[in-house]
Amino acid sequence: MGPGAAMKFTYHPLTSVMIAVAVWLSLLPLGALIERDAFVVQSLPVLVASAAVGLILALLRAPRLLTLIAQLVAIVGMLVWRGLSLAGPGDPFDALALLTSDGVEAIRNQPPPLSAVPGVVWLVLLLASVLTIVLELLVNGLEQPGWAIAPLALSFTMSALIVRQDLPWYQVLPVLGGYLAVLLASGGFGGATGRASRSGAFNASRTATGLAIAAIGVIAALVIAPLIPLGPKQPWNNSGQDGPIQLSDPTVRLNQDLRRPDDVPVLNYRASTDEPVYLRTVALANLTSDGARLMPMRLSRFGLGSASNQPGVDVKVEVEMADIPSEYLPAPFAPRGFSADGTWSYDPETLSIVAAGPDRIDQTRGLEYSVESVLPDPTKEQVEAAGAGSGLDAVVTEIPQGLSPEVTQLTGEVVGDAQTAGQKALAIQSYLRSDQFTYSLGAPGSSSSNAINAFLLEDRSGYCIHFAAAMITMSRIEGIPARMAVGFTPGERQEDGSYEVTAHDAHAWPELYLDGLGWVPFEPTPAFDGPPEYVDPADPGSASPTPEPTAPTSEQPAATPTPTPTPSPTPSADPSQGGGRAVSTGIGVGALVLLLLALPALARLVQRGLRLRGGQEPERAADGAWDEVRATFRDYGLSWPGGSPGPASRAAADQLMPQGAAALAVIAQTVERSRFSREGSDAGQLAAQVKALRTSVSRAATSGARFRAALLPTSLFGAARRSADGPPDGALSDN
């Protein structure tokens, strides 16, 4: 480079690959907000497309503007293809708009971590695409790789701000690792060794500065940050609580209310349906050997309206609380919205509404509020036809340890020939409501495994917590998800049409998860009829014959079983939708694989066309032709002697057929005249001469060599090394 020449920025062909890797690594901290498979796998096609285009065009020494435009086209194309695959059939613009809307709605209404629904996956793909484009502009367009830390830190920053708990220190390491990869690739480490040019020094100093910044970031994250006294996280959001809080055991309060000698009012309510309703406070999904227990709650203050798709009938309840403290807001299940003074959060798993403000349990004293809910309202026929639901946490199907094997045997006898989960649930409910069991508050206030064993096999006497725990246990034995709801029975109707609920109305009942019906409440306690149509103590419905658990006998009870209904067939998938999407996805993946396999051949074809194109200046045409000659030798595995065109052609001629050697000599002579002769040379025939040389080389090569030259041309990788090391052999120093 002459003293007056401008400084050049040589970008390494692997820079785009490192940018794609860095973007992928920078997305990993989103694992605190989104289920990990939403971006670990789904973002790869977009990133691979950008990296492949950037690599190929860098090898071809294409202008950076052209490279950026080609990468933008590839990213947008891959993004649209993936979006339409996620959205399914329909108008493309409407499908992508709806996909975006669904993703935004999920972010607004779901607490983290978000489930990997198509809308959320689509937003992750958008984020990955934007980050890739911005990084390409910064690193390869504006030649400012040091600023890459800003977009790379975006995902980590979002997670750190949104999640209430501090992120682990190691979550910043993928971001810094990606940043270092970009700096090393753009700085030309390894390729610039030994160069003393100003551009090499500039690249080296810039990379060293970036490495120093990254090192400072690591030290700050690991050493300094833990020593800084910080205030509460998210001080702008201290009016509520979206994290776990300490809650007392609701079964203790239940036992206290039922056994208190003086009955006191708890609340009055009016329902829009003018019908009595159960008011639930909490649901206990964890049934252990020690009894029903609360699960850790991940509370949220937003998105209750879309937290459940529970089917049923709409009801609005106006409630006036007495001067009673409570950690929970009594509400009909399943609540969709509520209006109450104070600060409240809800558990997305159980839809329990929990006091979360500074006043906590005192918020309910004298509180007037309203709740809008969807009451499960299946018919008996729908329950009988329903199977067991799926897709829930395994805790709702776990059988408590310490349960007697006789309870399992008893359950099998109770359900008898029942076919569906709904039939089995009704059989268990009818058995517990039969005259073999009595309601008594004198039983021990426990739902442990020992208490269940004694209740079902010996005493057969207890109150709501025992009946509920027994039905939950027997349902889980039959593979039906079940949990215990705690709250209040409907209470007594007053003259003004409202209902009064007292402490003695405290109650527990089972909820079973049935396919297509969601969480369905049952009432096995014989002292309560319950509002559901399928609770009728006078009609045991599909109950199976009642066995005697303590004394095995061959006697058959006289109960007449109800004929088993034929369950409704499960709708089959529409082959025009699911199958079509699978076929289109398979075709797309296959096309992508074929494109990746063909990329080297396509890149080599484009490179040859650019070098031998017409209309060039003679000297540039000669340089392009000589580069193509050297590339041809390398593609076919022939040795290249190097040096200026004349001596190189004579040294290489021994490997060629006579026609090829003659063509090589003519090409070398034309190239030398174009470079060194004052009169120049006619370079118009160079393209045809190089083509003749390539044909001769191909005919003399083995089939294996021809195959490798076509699909895996090694000269491309030689071009990558030359782009970092300097000008090609035989080229002028200022070219």
Coordinates of N, CA and C in Angstrom, one line a residue, residues 11 21 92 111 124 132 143 187 207 227 269 277 297 303 406 474 485 506 531 547 582 641 672 691 705:
Y11 N -12.8 -7.3 6.1 CA -13.6 -8.1 7.0 C -13.4 -9.6 6.7
V21 N -23.5 -16.7 15.6 CA -23.2 -17.4 16.9 C -23.4 -16.5 18.1
P92 N -51.4 -14.8 4.0 CA -50.1 -14.6 4.7 C -50.0 -13.3 5.5
P111 N -47.4 -14.7 33.1 CA -46.2 -14.5 33.9 C -45.1 -15.3 33.3
V124 N -39.6 -14.1 19.1 CA -38.2 -14.4 19.3 C -37.5 -14.4 18.0
T132 N -29.5 -9.5 14.4 CA -28.5 -9.9 13.3 C -28.3 -8.8 12.3
E143 N -18.1 -0.7 10.3 CA -16.7 -1.1 10.8 C -16.6 -0.6 12.3
G187 N -11.5 -8.5 14.0 CA -10.1 -7.9 14.2 C -9.1 -8.6 13.4
T207 N -9.4 -4.4 18.5 CA -9.8 -5.7 19.1 C -9.3 -5.8 20.6
L227 N -20.7 -6.7 45.6 CA -20.3 -5.9 46.7 C -21.0 -4.5 46.8
Y269 N -73.2 -12.3 49.5 CA -73.0 -12.1 48.0 C -74.3 -12.2 47.3
V277 N -73.7 -20.2 44.6 CA -72.4 -20.6 44.0 C -71.4 -21.0 45.2
M297 N -46.3 -20.8 44.8 CA -47.0 -20.0 43.8 C -46.1 -19.0 43.1
G303 N -53.1 -10.3 33.5 CA -53.4 -11.4 32.6 C -54.4 -12.5 33.1
E406 N -54.7 -51.9 49.9 CA -56.2 -52.2 49.9 C -57.0 -51.1 49.4
M474 N -58.4 -41.7 45.1 CA -59.0 -42.8 44.3 C -59.0 -42.4 42.8
A485 N -59.9 -28.3 46.4 CA -60.3 -26.9 46.5 C -60.8 -26.6 47.9
A506 N -67.4 -23.2 55.8 CA -66.1 -23.5 55.2 C -66.1 -25.0 54.7
P531 N -74.1 -27.7 43.9 CA -74.9 -27.1 42.8 C -74.8 -27.9 41.5
P547 N -68.4 -52.4 47.4 CA -67.8 -53.5 48.0 C -67.6 -53.3 49.5
A582 N -47.2 -30.5 7.9 CA -46.1 -31.3 8.0 C -45.3 -31.5 6.7
P641 N 2.4 -23.6 -8.5 CA 3.8 -23.2 -8.1 C 3.9 -21.8 -7.6
E672 N 0.6 -11.1 -18.6 CA 1.8 -10.3 -18.4 C 1.8 -9.1 -19.3
K691 N -11.8 -20.9 -20.2 CA -12.8 -21.9 -20.3 C -12.2 -23.2 -21.0
A705 N -12.3 -36.4 -8.7 CA -11.7 -35.0 -8.7 C -12.8 -34.1 -9.3

